[in-house]
């Protein structure tokens, strides 16, 4: 699953080229760097890989969401619809930009349910963020059509789906922009880091300047342009070492996906032996980056029995209904409105009025799906020994249901 499984000489070569220049900053120092611009090159190559015009590298997938939302003009008073099954970063970024996350159901794609999305749209809805969870596409064409109908832009959170596509088109390229994460356990990794891709050159210019303290990024390759600033910004710059690793990992991405698809197929064949098992809806099997194998049991009780048996066999599966990082009812800090701000922001407005209250029972359709769900991460390298261990654990699960 994570790109660190195949770190090798390619990453070392790219890193040494940076160290030889002595320049770790992505801008300036043209004489010392001798034409080596790893982050800029990474942006260009990643955008081309996604089939779009522009790429903006940043410090993390979370930063990518914040920078993209800032450039889209999202702020206090705005509502942003996303899904109740995602990593906490999605809604953290919404709250940090000052907007209010509105959570919608998922369907058996384990991604945003278009029908519930449309029900959640109000006059205050200013953005839709579908998340391509666990490497497989959301119903992005339907979601984009809904957004277009209501005049609401779509930002694709593609943090977990680098290398994935739908009907031959890369995920992240359907909406106004798409964001990616390259953290330590992502399909391709730079340790920390993220990327935003878009075809909108004005949006790109705003993101570029916002992520670098609002510096004027006039046309000046490798530099920062003039010193005039159109708006305030912050610091989300990627450093050259991350860009270097990203270039090596990007060159391996198609091979990573191919290996995961092969390994997922082998694992799926074993899991299919479990009585009553069904599998996640994948809209495009060829486009799945295959970083996870998600499967359902007929009910919560059977899912728990299978989970226990698999764990006893040394091949435990993830139960996301119990996961505190990715599932709405388990986000106790969100549900409690917990914050370090003495004012209570972002859950409380200045003056003490509550902005939003979240109910753990608000997504019953998602709960019914998640209660039956078990998931295996799919490695890039899958040994016969590990495959045999999974097979033996599956046999324990079959016995537990008999």
CSV table of N, CA, C and O in Angstrom, one decimal, residues 180-284:
chain,number,residue,atom,x,y,z
A,180,UNK,N,-4.2,16.0,-3.2
A,180,UNK,CA,-3.5,14.7,-2.9
A,180,UNK,C,-2.6,14.8,-1.7
A,180,UNK,O,-2.2,15.9,-1.3
A,181,UNK,N,-2.4,13.7,-1.1
A,181,UNK,CA,-1.5,13.5,0.1
A,181,UNK,C,-0.4,12.6,-0.2
A,181,UNK,O,-0.6,11.6,-0.9
A,182,UNK,N,0.8,12.9,0.2
A,182,UNK,CA,1.9,12.1,0.1
A,182,UNK,C,2.5,11.7,1.4
A,182,UNK,O,3.8,11.6,1.6
A,183,UNK,N,1.7,11.5,2.4
A,183,UNK,CA,2.2,11.2,3.8
A,183,UNK,C,2.8,9.8,3.9
A,183,UNK,O,2.8,9.1,2.9
A,184,UNK,N,3.3,9.4,5.0
A,184,UNK,CA,4.1,8.2,5.1
A,184,UNK,C,3.4,6.9,4.6
A,184,UNK,O,4.1,5.9,4.3
A,185,UNK,N,2.1,6.8,4.7
A,185,UNK,CA,1.4,5.6,4.3
A,185,UNK,C,0.6,5.7,3.0
A,185,UNK,O,-0.3,4.9,2.8
A,186,UNK,N,0.8,6.7,2.2
A,186,UNK,CA,0.1,6.9,1.0
A,186,UNK,C,0.7,6.0,-0.1
A,186,UNK,O,1.8,5.6,-0.1
A,187,UNK,N,-0.1,5.9,-1.2
A,187,UNK,CA,0.3,5.0,-2.3
A,187,UNK,C,1.7,5.5,-2.9
A,187,UNK,O,2.5,4.6,-3.2
A,188,UNK,N,1.8,6.8,-3.0
A,188,UNK,CA,3.2,7.3,-3.3
A,188,UNK,C,3.4,8.3,-2.1
A,188,UNK,O,2.5,9.0,-1.7
A,189,UNK,N,4.7,8.3,-1.6
A,189,UNK,CA,4.9,9.1,-0.5
A,189,UNK,C,6.2,10.0,-0.6
A,189,UNK,O,7.1,9.6,-1.3
A,190,UNK,N,6.1,11.2,0.0
A,190,UNK,CA,7.3,12.0,0.2
A,190,UNK,C,7.6,12.2,1.7
A,190,UNK,O,8.3,13.1,2.0
A,191,UNK,N,7.0,11.4,2.5
A,191,UNK,CA,7.2,11.5,4.0
A,191,UNK,C,6.1,12.4,4.5
A,191,UNK,O,5.2,12.0,5.3
A,192,UNK,N,6.1,13.6,4.1
A,192,UNK,CA,5.0,14.6,4.3
A,192,UNK,C,4.9,15.3,2.9
A,192,UNK,O,5.9,15.4,2.2
A,193,UNK,N,3.8,15.9,2.6
A,193,UNK,CA,3.6,16.6,1.4
A,193,UNK,C,2.3,16.4,0.8
A,193,UNK,O,1.5,15.5,1.1
A,194,UNK,N,1.9,17.3,-0.1
A,194,UNK,CA,0.6,17.2,-0.8
A,194,UNK,C,0.7,18.0,-2.2
A,194,UNK,O,1.7,18.6,-2.5
A,195,UNK,N,-0.4,17.8,-2.9
A,195,UNK,CA,-0.4,18.5,-4.2
A,195,UNK,C,-1.8,18.9,-4.5
A,195,UNK,O,-2.8,18.2,-4.1
A,196,UNK,N,-2.0,20.0,-5.3
A,196,UNK,CA,-3.3,20.4,-5.8
A,196,UNK,C,-3.1,20.5,-7.3
A,196,UNK,O,-2.1,21.0,-7.8
A,197,UNK,N,-4.1,19.9,-8.0
A,197,UNK,CA,-4.1,20.0,-9.5
A,197,UNK,C,-5.3,20.7,-10.0
A,197,UNK,O,-6.4,20.6,-9.4
A,198,UNK,N,-5.2,21.4,-11.1
A,198,UNK,CA,-6.3,22.1,-11.7
A,198,UNK,C,-6.0,22.5,-13.1
A,198,UNK,O,-4.8,22.6,-13.5
A,199,UNK,N,-7.1,22.8,-13.9
A,199,UNK,CA,-6.9,23.4,-15.2
A,199,UNK,C,-7.2,24.9,-15.2
A,199,UNK,O,-7.0,25.5,-16.3
A,200,UNK,N,-7.5,25.4,-14.1
A,200,UNK,CA,-7.8,26.8,-13.9
A,200,UNK,C,-6.6,27.6,-13.6
A,200,UNK,O,-6.1,27.6,-12.5
A,201,UNK,N,-6.1,28.4,-14.6
A,201,UNK,CA,-4.8,29.1,-14.4
A,201,UNK,C,-4.9,30.2,-13.4
A,201,UNK,O,-4.0,30.5,-12.6
A,202,UNK,N,-6.1,30.9,-13.3
A,202,UNK,CA,-6.3,31.9,-12.3
A,202,UNK,C,-6.3,31.3,-10.9
A,202,UNK,O,-5.7,31.8,-9.9
A,203,UNK,N,-7.0,30.2,-10.7
A,203,UNK,CA,-7.0,29.5,-9.5
A,203,UNK,C,-5.6,29.1,-9.1
A,203,UNK,O,-5.2,29.2,-7.9
A,204,UNK,N,-4.9,28.6,-10.0
A,204,UNK,CA,-3.5,28.1,-9.8
A,204,UNK,C,-2.6,29.3,-9.3
A,204,UNK,O,-1.9,29.2,-8.3
A,205,UNK,N,-2.7,30.5,-9.9
A,205,UNK,CA,-1.9,31.6,-9.5
A,205,UNK,C,-2.3,32.0,-8.1
A,205,UNK,O,-1.4,32.3,-7.3
A,206,UNK,N,-3.5,32.0,-7.8
A,206,UNK,CA,-3.9,32.4,-6.4
A,206,UNK,C,-3.4,31.4,-5.4
A,206,UNK,O,-3.0,31.7,-4.3
A,207,UNK,N,-3.5,30.1,-5.7
A,207,UNK,CA,-3.0,29.0,-4.8
A,207,UNK,C,-1.5,29.2,-4.6
A,207,UNK,O,-0.9,29.1,-3.5
A,208,UNK,N,-0.8,29.4,-5.7
A,208,UNK,CA,0.7,29.6,-5.7
A,208,UNK,C,1.1,30.7,-4.8
A,208,UNK,O,2.0,30.6,-4.0
A,209,UNK,N,0.4,31.9,-4.9
A,209,UNK,CA,0.7,33.0,-4.1
A,209,UNK,C,0.3,32.8,-2.6
A,209,UNK,O,1.0,33.2,-1.7
A,210,UNK,N,-0.9,32.3,-2.4
A,210,UNK,CA,-1.4,32.1,-1.1
A,210,UNK,C,-0.5,31.2,-0.3
A,210,UNK,O,-0.2,31.4,0.9
A,211,UNK,N,0.1,30.1,-0.9
A,211,UNK,CA,0.9,29.2,-0.2
A,211,UNK,C,2.3,29.7,0.2
A,211,UNK,O,3.0,29.1,0.9
A,212,UNK,N,2.6,30.9,-0.4
A,212,UNK,CA,3.9,31.5,-0.2
A,212,UNK,C,3.8,32.9,0.4
A,212,UNK,O,4.3,33.9,-0.2
A,213,UNK,N,3.0,33.0,1.5
A,213,UNK,CA,2.8,34.3,2.2
A,213,UNK,C,2.2,35.4,1.3
A,213,UNK,O,2.4,36.6,1.6
A,214,UNK,N,1.5,35.1,0.2
A,214,UNK,CA,1.0,36.1,-0.7
A,214,UNK,C,1.9,36.7,-1.6
A,214,UNK,O,1.6,37.7,-2.3
A,215,UNK,N,3.2,36.2,-1.7
A,215,UNK,CA,4.2,36.8,-2.6
A,215,UNK,C,3.7,36.8,-4.0
A,215,UNK,O,3.0,35.9,-4.5
A,216,UNK,N,4.0,37.9,-4.7
A,216,UNK,CA,3.6,38.0,-6.1
A,216,UNK,C,4.4,37.0,-7.0
A,216,UNK,O,5.6,37.2,-7.1
A,217,UNK,N,3.7,36.0,-7.5
A,217,UNK,CA,4.3,35.0,-8.3
A,217,UNK,C,4.2,35.4,-9.8
A,217,UNK,O,3.5,34.7,-10.6
A,218,UNK,N,4.8,36.5,-10.2
A,218,UNK,CA,4.8,36.9,-11.6
A,218,UNK,C,5.6,35.9,-12.4
A,218,UNK,O,6.3,35.1,-11.8
A,219,UNK,N,5.4,35.9,-13.7
A,219,UNK,CA,6.2,35.0,-14.5
A,219,UNK,C,7.7,35.2,-14.3
A,219,UNK,O,8.2,36.2,-14.7
A,220,UNK,N,8.3,34.2,-13.7
A,220,UNK,CA,9.7,34.3,-13.3
A,220,UNK,C,10.1,32.9,-12.8
A,220,UNK,O,10.1,32.6,-11.6
A,221,UNK,N,10.4,31.9,-13.8
A,221,UNK,CA,10.6,30.5,-13.4
A,221,UNK,C,11.6,30.4,-12.3
A,221,UNK,O,12.7,30.9,-12.4
A,222,UNK,N,11.2,29.7,-11.2
A,222,UNK,CA,12.1,29.5,-10.1
A,222,UNK,C,12.2,30.6,-9.1
A,222,UNK,O,12.7,30.4,-8.0
A,223,UNK,N,11.7,31.7,-9.4
A,223,UNK,CA,11.7,32.9,-8.5
A,223,UNK,C,10.3,33.2,-8.0
A,223,UNK,O,9.3,32.4,-8.2
A,224,UNK,N,10.2,34.3,-7.3
A,224,UNK,CA,8.9,34.6,-6.7
A,224,UNK,C,8.3,35.9,-7.3
A,224,UNK,O,7.3,36.4,-6.8
A,225,UNK,N,8.9,36.4,-8.3
A,225,UNK,CA,8.3,37.6,-8.9
A,225,UNK,C,8.7,38.9,-8.1
A,225,UNK,O,9.7,39.0,-7.5
A,226,UNK,N,7.8,39.8,-8.2
A,226,UNK,CA,8.0,41.1,-7.5
A,226,UNK,C,7.6,41.0,-6.0
A,226,UNK,O,7.4,39.9,-5.5
A,227,UNK,N,7.6,42.1,-5.4
A,227,UNK,CA,7.3,42.2,-3.9
A,227,UNK,C,5.9,42.7,-3.6
A,227,UNK,O,5.6,43.0,-2.5
A,228,UNK,N,5.2,43.0,-4.7
A,228,UNK,CA,3.8,43.4,-4.5
A,228,UNK,C,2.9,42.2,-4.1
A,228,UNK,O,3.1,41.1,-4.6
A,229,UNK,N,2.0,42.4,-3.2
A,229,UNK,CA,1.1,41.3,-2.8
A,229,UNK,C,-0.3,41.7,-2.9
A,229,UNK,O,-0.7,42.8,-2.4
A,230,UNK,N,-1.2,40.9,-3.5
A,230,UNK,CA,-2.6,41.1,-3.7
A,230,UNK,C,-3.5,40.8,-2.5
A,230,UNK,O,-4.6,41.3,-2.4
A,231,UNK,N,-3.0,39.8,-1.7
A,231,UNK,CA,-3.8,39.3,-0.5
A,231,UNK,C,-2.8,38.7,0.4
A,231,UNK,O,-1.7,38.3,0.1
A,232,UNK,N,-3.3,38.4,1.7
A,232,UNK,CA,-2.5,37.7,2.7
A,232,UNK,C,-2.5,36.3,2.3
A,232,UNK,O,-3.3,35.7,1.7
A,233,UNK,N,-1.4,35.6,2.8
A,233,UNK,CA,-1.3,34.2,2.6
A,233,UNK,C,-0.7,33.5,3.9
A,233,UNK,O,-0.7,34.1,5.0
A,234,UNK,N,-0.1,32.4,3.7
A,234,UNK,CA,0.6,31.7,4.8
A,234,UNK,C,1.8,30.9,4.2
A,234,UNK,O,2.1,31.1,3.0
A,235,UNK,N,2.3,30.0,4.9
A,235,UNK,CA,3.5,29.2,4.4
A,235,UNK,C,3.1,27.7,4.4
A,235,UNK,O,3.0,27.1,5.4
A,236,UNK,N,3.0,27.2,3.2
A,236,UNK,CA,2.7,25.8,3.0
A,236,UNK,C,3.7,25.3,1.9
A,236,UNK,O,3.3,24.4,1.1
A,237,UNK,N,4.9,25.8,1.8
A,237,UNK,CA,5.8,25.4,0.7
A,237,UNK,C,6.4,24.1,0.9
A,237,UNK,O,6.8,23.7,2.0
A,238,UNK,N,6.4,23.3,-0.1
A,238,UNK,CA,7.2,22.0,-0.1
A,238,UNK,C,8.7,22.3,-0.3
A,238,UNK,O,9.0,23.2,-1.0
A,239,UNK,N,9.5,21.5,0.3
A,239,UNK,CA,10.9,21.7,0.2
A,239,UNK,C,11.5,20.7,-0.9
A,239,UNK,O,10.8,19.8,-1.3
A,240,UNK,N,12.7,21.1,-1.3
A,240,UNK,CA,13.3,20.4,-2.5
A,240,UNK,C,13.5,18.9,-2.2
A,240,UNK,O,13.3,18.0,-3.1
A,241,UNK,N,13.8,18.5,-1.0
A,241,UNK,CA,14.0,17.0,-0.7
A,241,UNK,C,12.7,16.3,-0.9
A,241,UNK,O,12.7,15.1,-1.4
A,242,UNK,N,11.6,16.9,-0.5
A,242,UNK,CA,10.3,16.2,-0.8
A,242,UNK,C,10.0,16.1,-2.2
A,242,UNK,O,9.5,15.1,-2.7
A,243,UNK,N,10.3,17.2,-3.0
A,243,UNK,CA,10.0,17.2,-4.4
A,243,UNK,C,10.9,16.1,-5.1
A,243,UNK,O,10.4,15.4,-6.0
A,244,UNK,N,12.1,15.9,-4.6
A,244,UNK,CA,13.0,14.9,-5.2
A,244,UNK,C,12.4,13.5,-5.0
A,244,UNK,O,12.4,12.7,-5.9
A,245,UNK,N,12.0,13.2,-3.8
A,245,UNK,CA,11.4,11.9,-3.5
A,245,UNK,C,10.1,11.7,-4.3
A,245,UNK,O,9.9,10.6,-4.9
A,246,UNK,N,9.3,12.8,-4.4
A,246,UNK,CA,8.1,12.7,-5.2
A,246,UNK,C,8.4,12.3,-6.7
A,246,UNK,O,7.6,11.6,-7.3
A,247,UNK,N,9.4,12.9,-7.3
A,247,UNK,CA,9.7,12.5,-8.7
A,247,UNK,C,10.0,11.1,-8.8
A,247,UNK,O,9.6,10.4,-9.8
A,248,UNK,N,10.8,10.5,-7.9
A,248,UNK,CA,11.2,9.1,-7.9
A,248,UNK,C,9.9,8.2,-7.7
A,248,UNK,O,9.7,7.2,-8.4
A,249,UNK,N,9.1,8.6,-6.8
A,249,UNK,CA,7.9,7.8,-6.5
A,249,UNK,C,6.9,7.9,-7.6
A,249,UNK,O,6.2,6.9,-8.0
A,250,UNK,N,6.7,9.1,-8.2
A,250,UNK,CA,5.8,9.3,-9.3
A,250,UNK,C,6.2,8.3,-10.5
A,250,UNK,O,5.3,7.8,-11.2
A,251,UNK,N,7.5,8.2,-10.8
A,251,UNK,CA,7.9,7.3,-11.8
A,251,UNK,C,7.6,5.9,-11.6
A,251,UNK,O,7.5,5.1,-12.5
A,252,UNK,N,7.3,5.5,-10.3
A,252,UNK,CA,7.0,4.2,-9.9
A,252,UNK,C,5.5,3.9,-9.8
A,252,UNK,O,5.0,2.8,-9.5
A,253,UNK,N,4.7,5.0,-9.9
A,253,UNK,CA,3.3,4.9,-9.4
A,253,UNK,C,2.5,3.9,-10.2
A,253,UNK,O,1.7,3.1,-9.6
A,254,UNK,N,2.6,3.9,-11.5
A,254,UNK,CA,1.9,2.9,-12.3
A,254,UNK,C,2.3,1.5,-12.0
A,254,UNK,O,1.4,0.6,-11.9
A,255,UNK,N,3.5,1.2,-11.7
A,255,UNK,CA,4.0,-0.1,-11.2
A,255,UNK,C,3.4,-0.4,-9.9
A,255,UNK,O,3.0,-1.6,-9.6
A,256,UNK,N,3.3,0.5,-9.0
A,256,UNK,CA,2.7,0.3,-7.6
A,256,UNK,C,1.3,-0.1,-7.8
A,256,UNK,O,0.8,-1.1,-7.2
A,257,UNK,N,0.5,0.6,-8.6
A,257,UNK,CA,-0.9,0.3,-8.8
A,257,UNK,C,-1.1,-1.1,-9.4
A,257,UNK,O,-1.9,-1.9,-9.0
A,258,UNK,N,-0.2,-1.4,-10.4
A,258,UNK,CA,-0.3,-2.7,-11.1
A,258,UNK,C,-0.1,-3.9,-10.0
A,258,UNK,O,-0.8,-4.9,-10.0
A,259,UNK,N,0.9,-3.7,-9.2
A,259,UNK,CA,1.2,-4.7,-8.2
A,259,UNK,C,0.1,-4.8,-7.2
A,259,UNK,O,-0.3,-5.9,-6.8
A,260,UNK,N,-0.5,-3.7,-6.8
A,260,UNK,CA,-1.6,-3.7,-5.8
A,260,UNK,C,-2.8,-4.4,-6.5
A,260,UNK,O,-3.6,-5.1,-5.8
A,261,UNK,N,-3.1,-4.1,-7.7
A,261,UNK,CA,-4.2,-4.7,-8.4
A,261,UNK,C,-4.1,-6.3,-8.4
A,261,UNK,O,-5.0,-7.0,-8.2
A,262,UNK,N,-2.9,-6.7,-8.7
A,262,UNK,CA,-2.6,-8.1,-8.7
A,262,UNK,C,-2.8,-8.8,-7.4
A,262,UNK,O,-3.4,-9.8,-7.2
A,263,UNK,N,-2.2,-8.1,-6.3
A,263,UNK,CA,-2.3,-8.6,-5.0
A,263,UNK,C,-3.7,-8.6,-4.4
A,263,UNK,O,-4.2,-9.5,-3.7
A,264,UNK,N,-4.4,-7.5,-4.8
A,264,UNK,CA,-5.8,-7.4,-4.3
A,264,UNK,C,-6.7,-8.6,-4.9
A,264,UNK,O,-7.5,-9.1,-4.3
A,265,UNK,N,-6.4,-8.9,-6.2
A,265,UNK,CA,-7.2,-10.0,-6.8
A,265,UNK,C,-6.9,-11.3,-6.1
A,265,UNK,O,-7.9,-12.1,-5.9
A,266,UNK,N,-5.7,-11.5,-5.7
A,266,UNK,CA,-5.4,-12.8,-5.0
A,266,UNK,C,-6.0,-12.8,-3.6
A,266,UNK,O,-6.6,-13.8,-3.2
A,267,UNK,N,-6.0,-11.7,-2.9
A,267,UNK,CA,-6.6,-11.6,-1.6
A,267,UNK,C,-8.1,-11.7,-1.7
A,267,UNK,O,-8.8,-12.3,-0.8
A,268,UNK,N,-8.7,-11.1,-2.7
A,268,UNK,CA,-10.2,-11.1,-2.9
A,268,UNK,C,-10.6,-12.5,-3.1
A,268,UNK,O,-11.7,-12.9,-2.6
A,269,UNK,N,-9.9,-13.3,-3.9
A,269,UNK,CA,-10.3,-14.7,-4.1
A,269,UNK,C,-10.3,-15.5,-2.8
A,269,UNK,O,-11.2,-16.4,-2.7
A,270,UNK,N,-9.5,-15.2,-1.9
A,270,UNK,CA,-9.5,-15.9,-0.6
A,270,UNK,C,-10.7,-15.4,0.2
A,270,UNK,O,-11.4,-16.3,0.8
A,271,UNK,N,-10.9,-14.1,0.3
A,271,UNK,CA,-12.0,-13.6,1.1
A,271,UNK,C,-13.4,-14.0,0.6
A,271,UNK,O,-14.3,-14.2,1.4
A,272,UNK,N,-13.4,-14.3,-0.7
A,272,UNK,CA,-14.7,-14.7,-1.3
A,272,UNK,C,-15.2,-16.0,-0.8
A,272,UNK,O,-16.4,-16.4,-1.0
A,273,UNK,N,-14.4,-16.8,-0.1
A,273,UNK,CA,-14.8,-18.1,0.4
A,273,UNK,C,-15.7,-17.9,1.7
A,273,UNK,O,-16.4,-18.8,2.1
A,274,UNK,N,-15.7,-16.7,2.2
A,274,UNK,CA,-16.5,-16.5,3.5
A,274,UNK,C,-18.0,-16.5,3.1
A,274,UNK,O,-18.4,-15.7,2.2
A,275,UNK,N,-18.8,-17.3,3.7
A,275,UNK,CA,-20.2,-17.3,3.4
A,275,UNK,C,-20.9,-15.9,3.5
A,275,UNK,O,-20.7,-15.2,4.5
A,276,UNK,N,-21.6,-15.5,2.5
A,276,UNK,CA,-22.4,-14.3,2.6
A,276,UNK,C,-21.6,-13.0,2.3
A,276,UNK,O,-22.2,-11.9,2.3
A,277,UNK,N,-20.3,-13.2,2.0
A,277,UNK,CA,-19.5,-12.0,1.8
A,277,UNK,C,-19.9,-11.3,0.4
A,277,UNK,O,-20.2,-12.0,-0.6
A,278,UNK,N,-19.9,-10.0,0.4
A,278,UNK,CA,-20.0,-9.2,-0.8
A,278,UNK,C,-18.9,-8.1,-0.8
A,278,UNK,O,-18.3,-7.9,0.3
A,279,UNK,N,-18.7,-7.5,-1.9
A,279,UNK,CA,-17.6,-6.6,-2.0
A,279,UNK,C,-18.0,-5.2,-2.3
A,279,UNK,O,-19.1,-4.9,-2.9
A,280,UNK,N,-17.2,-4.2,-2.0
A,280,UNK,CA,-17.4,-2.8,-2.2
A,280,UNK,C,-17.7,-2.6,-3.7
A,280,UNK,O,-17.1,-3.2,-4.6
A,281,UNK,N,-18.6,-1.7,-4.0
A,281,UNK,CA,-18.9,-1.3,-5.4
A,281,UNK,C,-17.7,-0.5,-5.9
A,281,UNK,O,-17.4,0.6,-5.4
A,282,UNK,N,-17.1,-1.0,-6.9
A,282,UNK,CA,-16.0,-0.3,-7.6
A,282,UNK,C,-16.5,0.1,-9.0
A,282,UNK,O,-16.9,-0.7,-9.8
A,283,UNK,N,-16.6,1.4,-9.2
A,283,UNK,CA,-17.1,1.9,-10.5
A,283,UNK,C,-16.3,1.6,-11.7
A,283,UNK,O,-16.8,1.5,-12.8
A,284,UNK,N,-15.0,1.4,-11.5
A,284,UNK,CA,-14.1,1.2,-12.6
A,284,UNK,C,-12.9,0.3,-12.1
A,284,UNK,O,-12.0,0.8,-11.5
